[in-house]
Coordinates of C-alpha atoms in Angstrom, one line a residue:
X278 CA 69.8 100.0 124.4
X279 CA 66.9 101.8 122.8
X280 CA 64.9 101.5 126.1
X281 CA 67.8 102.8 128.3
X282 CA 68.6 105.6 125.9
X283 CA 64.5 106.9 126.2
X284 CA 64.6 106.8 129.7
X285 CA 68.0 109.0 129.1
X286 CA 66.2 111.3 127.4
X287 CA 63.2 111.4 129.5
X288 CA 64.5 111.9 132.7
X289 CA 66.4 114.7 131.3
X290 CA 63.0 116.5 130.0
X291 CA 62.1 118.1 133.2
X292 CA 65.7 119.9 133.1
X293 CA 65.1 120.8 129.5
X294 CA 62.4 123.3 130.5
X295 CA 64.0 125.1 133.0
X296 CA 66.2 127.9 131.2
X297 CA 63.9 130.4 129.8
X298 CA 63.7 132.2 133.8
X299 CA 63.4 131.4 137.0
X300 CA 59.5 131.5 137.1
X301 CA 59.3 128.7 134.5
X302 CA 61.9 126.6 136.5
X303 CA 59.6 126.7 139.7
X304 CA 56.4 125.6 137.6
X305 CA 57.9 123.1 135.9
X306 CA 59.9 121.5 139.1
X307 CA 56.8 121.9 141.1
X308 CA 54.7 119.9 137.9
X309 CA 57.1 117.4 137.9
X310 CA 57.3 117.2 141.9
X311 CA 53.7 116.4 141.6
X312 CA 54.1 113.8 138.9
X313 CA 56.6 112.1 140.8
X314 CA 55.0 112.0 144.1
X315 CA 52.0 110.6 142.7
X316 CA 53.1 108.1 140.5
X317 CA 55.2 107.0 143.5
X318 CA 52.5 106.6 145.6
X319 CA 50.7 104.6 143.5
X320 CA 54.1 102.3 143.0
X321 CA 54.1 101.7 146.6
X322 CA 50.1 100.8 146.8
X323 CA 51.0 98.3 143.9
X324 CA 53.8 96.6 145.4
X325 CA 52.2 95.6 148.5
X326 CA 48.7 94.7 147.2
X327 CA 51.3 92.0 145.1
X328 CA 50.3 93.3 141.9
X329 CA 53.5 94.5 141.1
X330 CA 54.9 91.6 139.5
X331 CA 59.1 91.6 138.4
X332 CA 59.5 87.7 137.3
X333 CA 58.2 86.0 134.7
X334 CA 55.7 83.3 135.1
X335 CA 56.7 79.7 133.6
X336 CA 55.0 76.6 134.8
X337 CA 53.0 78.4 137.5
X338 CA 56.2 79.7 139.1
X339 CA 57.1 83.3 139.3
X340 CA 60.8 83.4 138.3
X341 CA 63.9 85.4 137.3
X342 CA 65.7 85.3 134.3
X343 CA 68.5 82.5 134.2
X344 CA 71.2 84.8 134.3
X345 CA 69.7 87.4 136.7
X346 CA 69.5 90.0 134.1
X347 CA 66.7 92.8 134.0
X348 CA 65.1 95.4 132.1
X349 CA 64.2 98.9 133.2
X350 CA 60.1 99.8 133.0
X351 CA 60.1 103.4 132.8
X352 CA 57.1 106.0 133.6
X353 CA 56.5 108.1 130.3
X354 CA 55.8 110.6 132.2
X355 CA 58.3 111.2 134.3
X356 CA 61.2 109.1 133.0
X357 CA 61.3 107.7 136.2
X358 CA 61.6 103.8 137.1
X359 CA 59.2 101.8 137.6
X360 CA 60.7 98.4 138.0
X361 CA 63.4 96.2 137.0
X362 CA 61.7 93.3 135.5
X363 CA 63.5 89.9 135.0
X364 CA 65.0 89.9 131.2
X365 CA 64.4 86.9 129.5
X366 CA 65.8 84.9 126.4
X367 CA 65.8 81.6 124.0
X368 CA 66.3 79.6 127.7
X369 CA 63.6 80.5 129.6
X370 CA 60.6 80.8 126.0
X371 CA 61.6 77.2 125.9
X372 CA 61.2 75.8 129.2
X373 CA 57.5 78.3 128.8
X374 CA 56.7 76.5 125.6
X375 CA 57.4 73.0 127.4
X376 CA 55.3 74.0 130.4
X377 CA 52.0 74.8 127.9
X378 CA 52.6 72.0 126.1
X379 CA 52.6 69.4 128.8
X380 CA 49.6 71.7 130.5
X381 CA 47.4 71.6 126.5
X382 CA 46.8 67.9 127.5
X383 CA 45.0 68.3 131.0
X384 CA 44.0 72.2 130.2
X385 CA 42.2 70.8 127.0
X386 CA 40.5 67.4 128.2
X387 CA 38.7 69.6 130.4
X388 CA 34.7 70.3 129.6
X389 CA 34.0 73.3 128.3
X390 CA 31.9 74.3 131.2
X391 CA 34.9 73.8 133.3
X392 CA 36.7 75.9 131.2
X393 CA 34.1 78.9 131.6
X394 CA 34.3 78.9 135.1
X395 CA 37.8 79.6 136.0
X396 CA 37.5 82.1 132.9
X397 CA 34.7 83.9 134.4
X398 CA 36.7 83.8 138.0
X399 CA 39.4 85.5 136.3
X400 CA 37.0 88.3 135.5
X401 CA 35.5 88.6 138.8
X402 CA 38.9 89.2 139.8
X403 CA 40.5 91.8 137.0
X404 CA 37.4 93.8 137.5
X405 CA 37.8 93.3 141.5
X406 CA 41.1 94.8 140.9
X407 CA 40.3 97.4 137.9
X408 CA 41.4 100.4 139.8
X409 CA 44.9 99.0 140.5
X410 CA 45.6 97.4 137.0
X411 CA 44.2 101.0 135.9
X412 CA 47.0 103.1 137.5
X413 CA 49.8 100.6 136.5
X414 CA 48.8 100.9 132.8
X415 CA 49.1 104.5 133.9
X416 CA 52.5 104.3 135.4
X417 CA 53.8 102.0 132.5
X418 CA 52.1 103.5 129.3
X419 CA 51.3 107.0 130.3
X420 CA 47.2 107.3 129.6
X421 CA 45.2 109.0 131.6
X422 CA 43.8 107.1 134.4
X423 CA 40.1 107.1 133.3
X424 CA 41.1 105.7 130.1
X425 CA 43.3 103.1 131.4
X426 CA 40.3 102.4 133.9
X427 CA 38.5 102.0 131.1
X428 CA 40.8 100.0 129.3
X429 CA 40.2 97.2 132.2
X430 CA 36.6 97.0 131.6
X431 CA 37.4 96.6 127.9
X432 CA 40.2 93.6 128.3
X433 CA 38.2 92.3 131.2
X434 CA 34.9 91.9 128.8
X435 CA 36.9 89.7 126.5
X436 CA 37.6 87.4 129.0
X437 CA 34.0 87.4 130.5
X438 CA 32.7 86.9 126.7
X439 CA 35.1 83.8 126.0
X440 CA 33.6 82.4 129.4
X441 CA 30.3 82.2 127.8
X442 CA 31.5 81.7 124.3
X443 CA 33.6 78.3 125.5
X444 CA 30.2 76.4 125.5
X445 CA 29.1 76.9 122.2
X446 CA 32.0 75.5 120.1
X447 CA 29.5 73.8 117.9
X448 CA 30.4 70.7 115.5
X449 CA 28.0 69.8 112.5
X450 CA 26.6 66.5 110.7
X451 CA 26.8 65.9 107.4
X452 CA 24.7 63.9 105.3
X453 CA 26.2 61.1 104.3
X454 CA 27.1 60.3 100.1
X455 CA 26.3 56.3 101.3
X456 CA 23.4 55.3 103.8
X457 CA 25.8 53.0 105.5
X458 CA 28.0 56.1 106.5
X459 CA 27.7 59.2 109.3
X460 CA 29.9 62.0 108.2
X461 CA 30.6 64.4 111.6
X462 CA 32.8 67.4 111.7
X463 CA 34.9 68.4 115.0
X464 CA 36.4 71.9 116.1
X465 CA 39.3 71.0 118.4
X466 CA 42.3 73.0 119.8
X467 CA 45.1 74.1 117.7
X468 CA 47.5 73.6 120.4
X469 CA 50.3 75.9 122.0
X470 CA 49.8 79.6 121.3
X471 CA 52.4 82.3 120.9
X472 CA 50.7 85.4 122.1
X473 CA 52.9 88.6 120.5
X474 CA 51.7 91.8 122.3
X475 CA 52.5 95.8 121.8
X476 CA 52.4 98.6 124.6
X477 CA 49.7 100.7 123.5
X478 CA 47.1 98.4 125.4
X479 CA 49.1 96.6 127.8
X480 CA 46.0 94.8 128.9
X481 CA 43.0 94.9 126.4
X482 CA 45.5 93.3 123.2
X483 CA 46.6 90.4 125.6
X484 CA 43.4 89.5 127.4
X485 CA 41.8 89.5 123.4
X486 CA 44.1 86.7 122.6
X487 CA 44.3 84.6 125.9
X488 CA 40.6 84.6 126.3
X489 CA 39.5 82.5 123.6
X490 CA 42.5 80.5 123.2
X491 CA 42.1 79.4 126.6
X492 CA 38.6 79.0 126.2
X493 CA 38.3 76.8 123.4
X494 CA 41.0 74.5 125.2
X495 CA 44.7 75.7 123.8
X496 CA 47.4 76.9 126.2
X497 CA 49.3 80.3 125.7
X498 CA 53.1 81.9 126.0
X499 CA 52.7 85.5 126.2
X500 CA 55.3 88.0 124.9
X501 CA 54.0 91.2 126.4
X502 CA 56.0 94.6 124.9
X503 CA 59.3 95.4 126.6
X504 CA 57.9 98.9 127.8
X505 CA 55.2 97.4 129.4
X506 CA 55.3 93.9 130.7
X507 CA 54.0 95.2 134.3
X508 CA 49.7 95.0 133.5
X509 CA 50.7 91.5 131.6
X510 CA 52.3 90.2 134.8
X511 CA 49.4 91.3 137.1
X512 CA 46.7 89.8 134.7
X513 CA 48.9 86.8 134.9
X514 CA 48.8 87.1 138.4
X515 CA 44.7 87.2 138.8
X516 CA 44.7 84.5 136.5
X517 CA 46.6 82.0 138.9
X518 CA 44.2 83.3 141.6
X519 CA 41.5 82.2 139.4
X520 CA 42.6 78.5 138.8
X521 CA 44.3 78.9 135.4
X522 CA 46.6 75.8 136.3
X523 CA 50.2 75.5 136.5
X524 CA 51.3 76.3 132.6
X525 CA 48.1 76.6 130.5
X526 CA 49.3 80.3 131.1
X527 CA 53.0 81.6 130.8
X528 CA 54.4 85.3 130.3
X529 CA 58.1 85.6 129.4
X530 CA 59.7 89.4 128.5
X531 CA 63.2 91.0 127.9
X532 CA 65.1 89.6 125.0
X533 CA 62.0 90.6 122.0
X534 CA 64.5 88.3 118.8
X535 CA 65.6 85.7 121.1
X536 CA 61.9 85.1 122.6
X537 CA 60.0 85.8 119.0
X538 CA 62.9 83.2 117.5
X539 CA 61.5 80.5 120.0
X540 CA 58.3 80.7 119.3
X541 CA 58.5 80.6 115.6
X542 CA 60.8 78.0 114.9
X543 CA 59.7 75.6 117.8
X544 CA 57.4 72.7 116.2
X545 CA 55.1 72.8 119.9
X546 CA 53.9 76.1 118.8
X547 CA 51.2 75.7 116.5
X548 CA 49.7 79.0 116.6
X549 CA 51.0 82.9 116.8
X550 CA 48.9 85.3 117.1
X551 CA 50.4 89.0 117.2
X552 CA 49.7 92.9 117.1
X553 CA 52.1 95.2 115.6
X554 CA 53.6 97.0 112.9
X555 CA 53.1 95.9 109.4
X556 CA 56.9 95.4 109.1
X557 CA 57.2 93.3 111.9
X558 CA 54.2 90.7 111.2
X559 CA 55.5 90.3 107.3
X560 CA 58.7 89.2 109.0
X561 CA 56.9 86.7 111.7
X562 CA 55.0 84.9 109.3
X563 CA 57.9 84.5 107.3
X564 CA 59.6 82.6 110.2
X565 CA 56.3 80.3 110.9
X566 CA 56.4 79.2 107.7
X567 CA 58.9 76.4 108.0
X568 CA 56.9 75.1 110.7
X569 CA 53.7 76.2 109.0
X570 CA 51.7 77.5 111.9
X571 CA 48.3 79.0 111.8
X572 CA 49.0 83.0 111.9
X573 CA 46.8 85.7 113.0
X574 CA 48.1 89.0 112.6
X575 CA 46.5 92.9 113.3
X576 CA 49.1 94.9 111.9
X577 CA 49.1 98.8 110.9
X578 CA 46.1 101.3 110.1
X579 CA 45.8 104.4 108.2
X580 CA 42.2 105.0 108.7
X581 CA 40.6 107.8 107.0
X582 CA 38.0 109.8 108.5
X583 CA 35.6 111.1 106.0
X584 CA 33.7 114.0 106.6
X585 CA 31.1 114.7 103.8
X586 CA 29.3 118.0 103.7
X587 CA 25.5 116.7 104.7
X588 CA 26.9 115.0 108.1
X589 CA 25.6 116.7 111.5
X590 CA 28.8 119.0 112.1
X591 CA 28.9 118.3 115.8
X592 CA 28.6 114.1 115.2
X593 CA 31.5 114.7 112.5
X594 CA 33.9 116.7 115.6
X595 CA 33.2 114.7 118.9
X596 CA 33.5 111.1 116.6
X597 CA 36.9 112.2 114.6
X598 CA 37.9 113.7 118.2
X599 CA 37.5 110.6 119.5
X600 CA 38.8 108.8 116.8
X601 CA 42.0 110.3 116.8
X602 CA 42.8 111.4 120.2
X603 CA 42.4 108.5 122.0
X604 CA 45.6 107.2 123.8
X605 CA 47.0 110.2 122.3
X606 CA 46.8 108.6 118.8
X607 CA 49.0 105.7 119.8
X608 CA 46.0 102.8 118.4
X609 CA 46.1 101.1 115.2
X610 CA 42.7 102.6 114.4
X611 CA 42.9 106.3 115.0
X612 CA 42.3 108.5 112.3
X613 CA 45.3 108.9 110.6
X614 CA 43.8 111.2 107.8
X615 CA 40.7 113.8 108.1
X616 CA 39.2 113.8 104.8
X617 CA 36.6 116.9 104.4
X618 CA 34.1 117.7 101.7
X619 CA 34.7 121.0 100.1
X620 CA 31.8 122.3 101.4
X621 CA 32.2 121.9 105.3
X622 CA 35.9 121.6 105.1
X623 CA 36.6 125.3 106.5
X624 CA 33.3 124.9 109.1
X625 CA 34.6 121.6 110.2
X626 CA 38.6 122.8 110.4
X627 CA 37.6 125.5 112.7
X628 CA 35.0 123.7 115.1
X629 CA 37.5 121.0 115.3
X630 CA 40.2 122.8 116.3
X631 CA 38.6 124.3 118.9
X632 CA 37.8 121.1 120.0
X633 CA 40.9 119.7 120.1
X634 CA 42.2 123.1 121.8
X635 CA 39.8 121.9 124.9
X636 CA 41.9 118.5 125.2
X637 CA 44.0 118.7 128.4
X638 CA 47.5 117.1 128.4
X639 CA 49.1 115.9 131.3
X640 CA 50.4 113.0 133.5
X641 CA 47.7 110.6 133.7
X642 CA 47.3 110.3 137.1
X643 CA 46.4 114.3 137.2
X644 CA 42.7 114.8 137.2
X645 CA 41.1 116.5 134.1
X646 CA 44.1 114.7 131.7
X647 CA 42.7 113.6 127.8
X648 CA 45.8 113.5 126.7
X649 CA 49.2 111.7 128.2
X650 CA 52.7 111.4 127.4
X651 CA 53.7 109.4 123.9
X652 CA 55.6 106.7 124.8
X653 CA 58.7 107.6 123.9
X654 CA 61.4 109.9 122.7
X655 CA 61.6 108.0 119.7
X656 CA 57.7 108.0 119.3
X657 CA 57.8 112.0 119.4
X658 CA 60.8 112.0 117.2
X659 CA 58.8 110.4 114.8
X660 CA 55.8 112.7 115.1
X661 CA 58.2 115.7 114.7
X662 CA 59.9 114.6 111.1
X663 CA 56.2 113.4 110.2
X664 CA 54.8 117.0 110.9
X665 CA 58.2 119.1 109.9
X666 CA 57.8 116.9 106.5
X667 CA 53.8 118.1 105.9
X668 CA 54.9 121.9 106.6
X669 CA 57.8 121.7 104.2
X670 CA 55.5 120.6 101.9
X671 CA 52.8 123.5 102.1
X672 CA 50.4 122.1 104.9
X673 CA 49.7 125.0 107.8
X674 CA 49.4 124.4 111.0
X675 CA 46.2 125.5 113.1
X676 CA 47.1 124.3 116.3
X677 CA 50.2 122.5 118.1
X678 CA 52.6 121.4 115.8
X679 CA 55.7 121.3 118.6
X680 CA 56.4 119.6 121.8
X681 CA 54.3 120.4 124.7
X682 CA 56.0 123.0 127.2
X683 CA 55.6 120.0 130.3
X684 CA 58.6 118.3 128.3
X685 CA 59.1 114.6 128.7
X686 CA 57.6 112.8 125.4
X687 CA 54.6 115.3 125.9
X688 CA 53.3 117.1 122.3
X689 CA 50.9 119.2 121.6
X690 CA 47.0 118.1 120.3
X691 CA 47.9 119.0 116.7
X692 CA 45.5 120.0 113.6
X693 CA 46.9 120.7 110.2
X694 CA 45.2 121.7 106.9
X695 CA 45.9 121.1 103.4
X696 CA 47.9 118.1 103.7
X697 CA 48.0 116.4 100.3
X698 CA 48.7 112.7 99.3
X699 CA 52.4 113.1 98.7
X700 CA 53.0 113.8 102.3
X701 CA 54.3 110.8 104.4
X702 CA 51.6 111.6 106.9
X703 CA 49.4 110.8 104.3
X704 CA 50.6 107.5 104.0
X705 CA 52.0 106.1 106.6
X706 CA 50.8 105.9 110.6
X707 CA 51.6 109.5 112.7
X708 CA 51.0 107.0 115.9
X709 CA 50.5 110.6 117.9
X710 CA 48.0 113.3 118.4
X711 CA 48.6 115.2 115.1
X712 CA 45.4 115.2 113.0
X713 CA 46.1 115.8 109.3
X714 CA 42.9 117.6 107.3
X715 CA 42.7 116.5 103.4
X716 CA 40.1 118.2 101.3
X717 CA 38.0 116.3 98.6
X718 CA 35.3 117.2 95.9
X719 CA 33.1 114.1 95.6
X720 CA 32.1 111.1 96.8
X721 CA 34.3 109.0 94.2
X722 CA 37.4 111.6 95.4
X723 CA 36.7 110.0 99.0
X724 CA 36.2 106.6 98.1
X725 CA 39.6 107.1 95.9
X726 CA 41.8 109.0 98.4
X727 CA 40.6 106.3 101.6
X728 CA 41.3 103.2 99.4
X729 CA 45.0 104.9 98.5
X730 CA 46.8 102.8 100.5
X731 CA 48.2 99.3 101.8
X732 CA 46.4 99.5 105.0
X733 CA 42.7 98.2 105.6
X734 CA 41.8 98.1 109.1
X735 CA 39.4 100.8 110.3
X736 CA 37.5 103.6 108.5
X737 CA 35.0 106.7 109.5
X738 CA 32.3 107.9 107.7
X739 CA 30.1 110.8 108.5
X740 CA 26.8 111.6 106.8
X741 CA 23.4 111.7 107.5
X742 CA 22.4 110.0 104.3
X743 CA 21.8 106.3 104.9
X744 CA 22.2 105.8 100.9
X745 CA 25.3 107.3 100.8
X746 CA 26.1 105.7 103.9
X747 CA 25.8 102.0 102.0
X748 CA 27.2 103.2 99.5
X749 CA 30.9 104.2 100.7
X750 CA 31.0 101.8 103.4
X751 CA 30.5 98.9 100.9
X752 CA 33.1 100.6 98.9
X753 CA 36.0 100.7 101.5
X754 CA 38.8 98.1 101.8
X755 CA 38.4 98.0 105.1
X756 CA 37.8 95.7 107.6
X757 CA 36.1 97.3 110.2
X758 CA 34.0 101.0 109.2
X759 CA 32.3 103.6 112.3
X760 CA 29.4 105.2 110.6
X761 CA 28.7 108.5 112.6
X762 CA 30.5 106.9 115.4
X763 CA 34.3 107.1 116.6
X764 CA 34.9 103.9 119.0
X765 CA 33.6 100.9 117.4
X766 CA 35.5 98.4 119.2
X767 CA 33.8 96.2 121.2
X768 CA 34.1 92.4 122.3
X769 CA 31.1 91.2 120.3
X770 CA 32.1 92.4 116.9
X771 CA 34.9 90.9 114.6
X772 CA 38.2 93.3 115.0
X773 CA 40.6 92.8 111.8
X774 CA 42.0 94.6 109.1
X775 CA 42.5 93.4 104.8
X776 CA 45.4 94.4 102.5
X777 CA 48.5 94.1 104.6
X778 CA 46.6 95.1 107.6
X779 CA 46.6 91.8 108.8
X780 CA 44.9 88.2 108.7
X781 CA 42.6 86.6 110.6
X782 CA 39.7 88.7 113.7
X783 CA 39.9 88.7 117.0
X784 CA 36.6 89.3 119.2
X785 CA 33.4 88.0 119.1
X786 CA 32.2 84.4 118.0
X787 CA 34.4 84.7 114.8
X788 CA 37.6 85.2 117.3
X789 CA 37.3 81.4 118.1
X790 CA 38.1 80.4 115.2
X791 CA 41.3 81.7 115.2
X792 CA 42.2 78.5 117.8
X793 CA 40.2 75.7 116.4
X794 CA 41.3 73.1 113.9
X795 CA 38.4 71.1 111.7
X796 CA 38.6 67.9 111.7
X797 CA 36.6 65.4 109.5
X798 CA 35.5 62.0 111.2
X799 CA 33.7 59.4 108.5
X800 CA 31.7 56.6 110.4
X801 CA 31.8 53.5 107.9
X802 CA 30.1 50.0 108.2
X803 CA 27.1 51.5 110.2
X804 CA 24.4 49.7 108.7
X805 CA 25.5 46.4 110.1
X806 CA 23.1 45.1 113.2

């Protein structure tokens, strides 16, 4: 219901526009012509390359939902349809959770090296194939198509890095307490994975998860979001193409309780790993606890960016730019709050916002686009009481602040001053492009004001003092902290968050962990000949 209602809404934004004289009504019909046409275009391209994926894949089979029903995918930016993807329940998560667990014992007895290599086929073939999964993250979640590009070489490199990393599960010997005892320890599978994924990176947050949980031997059900199942179903696709055998590999979508209820209470599922709201993950590892699975969860951010008066001015912009504006700040580590020294705050507040004024915002397949549609109504309705609830308050507006005039769930790259604490954009997620400017005295004050909260995933700091540099980022009850940089992700380094930002890292050699079980083995009797 919520899904049809958005696309209600959003195909009705184009007409919105169109009142004020019949000069605005021919731009904005011709801008959404354009939109249209190209988006539909690229559809078309999709659908016969076989990218395009509508069923679900259980068992290695590409199938339809048991009673035939579907789900609209919408286009953000237009409101248009995408496809009608196969809408799946409790029925069809079940037979997906058989499939991987009858495909764990082959898919694990495998050597790791033979592991690696259908990992690094898959690769080969997502970056074969980046410009295509590129514009249907596009057509699905609205970024531009550079980004989305880009989001491709950033899923695909988790995938290429669990290749390698599958070799070098490493067990360990003890010394023994007796000398007629060997004590050995083990890293093994955990088992069947439940794979819980969101729509801001259709392909990056799925390919984080399957990657080293296939290579260190488990099999995986994947829940991709609702909104945008389509780049989950293609991946799925090139992995089949690869050799990822019948089952050690199964995406179901539609029905988001019924499927979630599966996995959790279903004894085969010894794992879930999922990205999401804070809310949501306190309420899935509540339900794996009567099964007691192993839980992974990167939940909610509200990163600060701190700004302190001896950073380089333009390192401080182009990193919080980049922090914040990224996928229109729909990511669980853009800068939720600006935090600026007293002394640079006004400095920094106007080179800023004429940085952000420089951001275009358009349909993503449009060249020149920074900035795409949010993906939602519901998303911008958000944003709206968020911003309305900062103004009422005594924050002012520099820039934006309102819908964008293209409609749809387009709003405008916003920058607002002398927001305070008791604001809710102070302490909870925006999730859009509005960028919230806090002031603070000292280094304490920062410290102080960043910690404020329940969220610890990512943090910004910005100073050309390396002392000061160690100092704050020691301080911060974060898990992951840029210093003079605004995109610290990468597929080498631990990703997680502390506080109720989540458990457990994805990424890097730590990532494996995540599907491993120890297991103890004491050799006895060994000194008879």
């Amino acid at each position: 219901m919520v899904i049809g209602a958005a696309a209600l809404v959003a195909i009705g934004g184009c007409r919105k526009l169109v009142s004020s004289s019949h000069t605005s009504l021919l731009l904005v019909s011709s801008q959404c012509r354009q939109m249209s046409t190209d988006a539909q275009s690229v559809s078309e391209k999709l659908r016969s390359s076989g990218l395009l994926r509508t069923q679900g894949l259980i068992g290695g089979r590409w199938i339809d939902s048991y009673d035939k029903k579907t789900i609209k995918v919408n286009n953000p930016a237009t409101g248009e349809i995408v496809a009608d993807v196969a809408c799946m329940g409790t029925k069809e998560t079940n037979d997906a959770i058989a499939s991987s667990y009858e495909a764990f014992t082959s898919w694990s007895r495998l050597t790791a090296g033979e592991r690696s290599k259908v990992l690094r086929r898959w690769y080969d073939l997502l970056i074969a194939h980046k410009e295509e999964l590129g514009q249907l993250i596009t057509l699905e979640q609205g970024k531009p198509l550079k980004e989305a590009i880009g989001e491709v070489a950033y899923g695909a490199s988790f995938i290429e890095y669990y290749a390698e990393e599958a070799k070098r599960v490493y067990g360990d010997i003890i010394p023994p307490n007796l000398s007629d005892r060997r004590l050995l320890v083990l890293k093994q599978p955990i088992g069947v994975v439940g794979a819980i994924t969101p729509w801001n990176f259709p392909l990056a947050m799925i390919t984080r998860k399957v990657g080293p949980a296939l290579a260190s031997g488990c099999t995986v059900v994947v829940k991709p979001s609702e909104l945008t199942p389509l780049t989950a179903l293609a991946a799925a696709e090139l992995a089949l193409q690869a050799g990822v055998p019948p089952g050690a590999l199964n995406v179901v979508m539609g029905n988001a309780p019924e499927i979630g209820d599966a996995l959790l209470t279903s004894p085969k599922v010894r794992k879930i790993t999922f990205t999401g709201s804070t809310a949501v993950g306190k309420k899935l590892m509540a339900a794996a606890a009567p099964t007691v699975k192993k839980v992974s969860l990167e939940l909610g951010g509200n990163a600060p960016s701190i700004v302190f008066d001896d950073a380089d001015l333009d390192v401080a912009v182009k990193g919080t730019l980049a922090a914040k504006f990224r996928n229109s700040g729909q990511t669980c580590v853009c800068a939720n709050r600006v935090l600026v020294q007293d002394g640079i705050y006004d400095k920094f507040a106007e080179a800023f916002s004429e940085a952000v004024q420089k951001l275009e915002v358009g349909d993503g397949f449009k060249e020149g686009t920074t900035q795409g549609p949010l993906i939602n109504d519901a998303a911008v309705q958000k944003v709206e009481s968020f911003v309305q609830d900062a103004v009422s308050k005594g924050a002012k507006i520099l820039l934006g602040g309102k819908r964008h005039s293209l409609g749809m769930t387009f709003y405008e790259p916003t920058v607002i001053r002398d927001v305070s604490s008791d604001m809710i954009m102070s302490k909870e997620e925006i999730f859009g492009p509005v960028a919230p400017l806090i002031r603070f005295k000292t280094e304490e004050d920062a410290i102080r004001i960043a910690n404020d909260t329940i969220a610890g995933l990512a943090a910004y700091i910005f100073t050309n003092s390396v002392q000061r540099s160690w100092r704050v980022f020691e301080a911060l009850e974060y898990g992951l902290v840029g210093v003079n940089e605004g995109l610290i992700s990468t597929e080498v380094a631990p990703f997680g968050g502390v506080k109720q930002s989540g458990l457990g890292r994805e990424g890097s050699k730590y990532g494996m962990d995540e599907y491993l079980e120890i297991k103890y083995v004491c050799l006895g009797d060994m000194n008879r000949h």
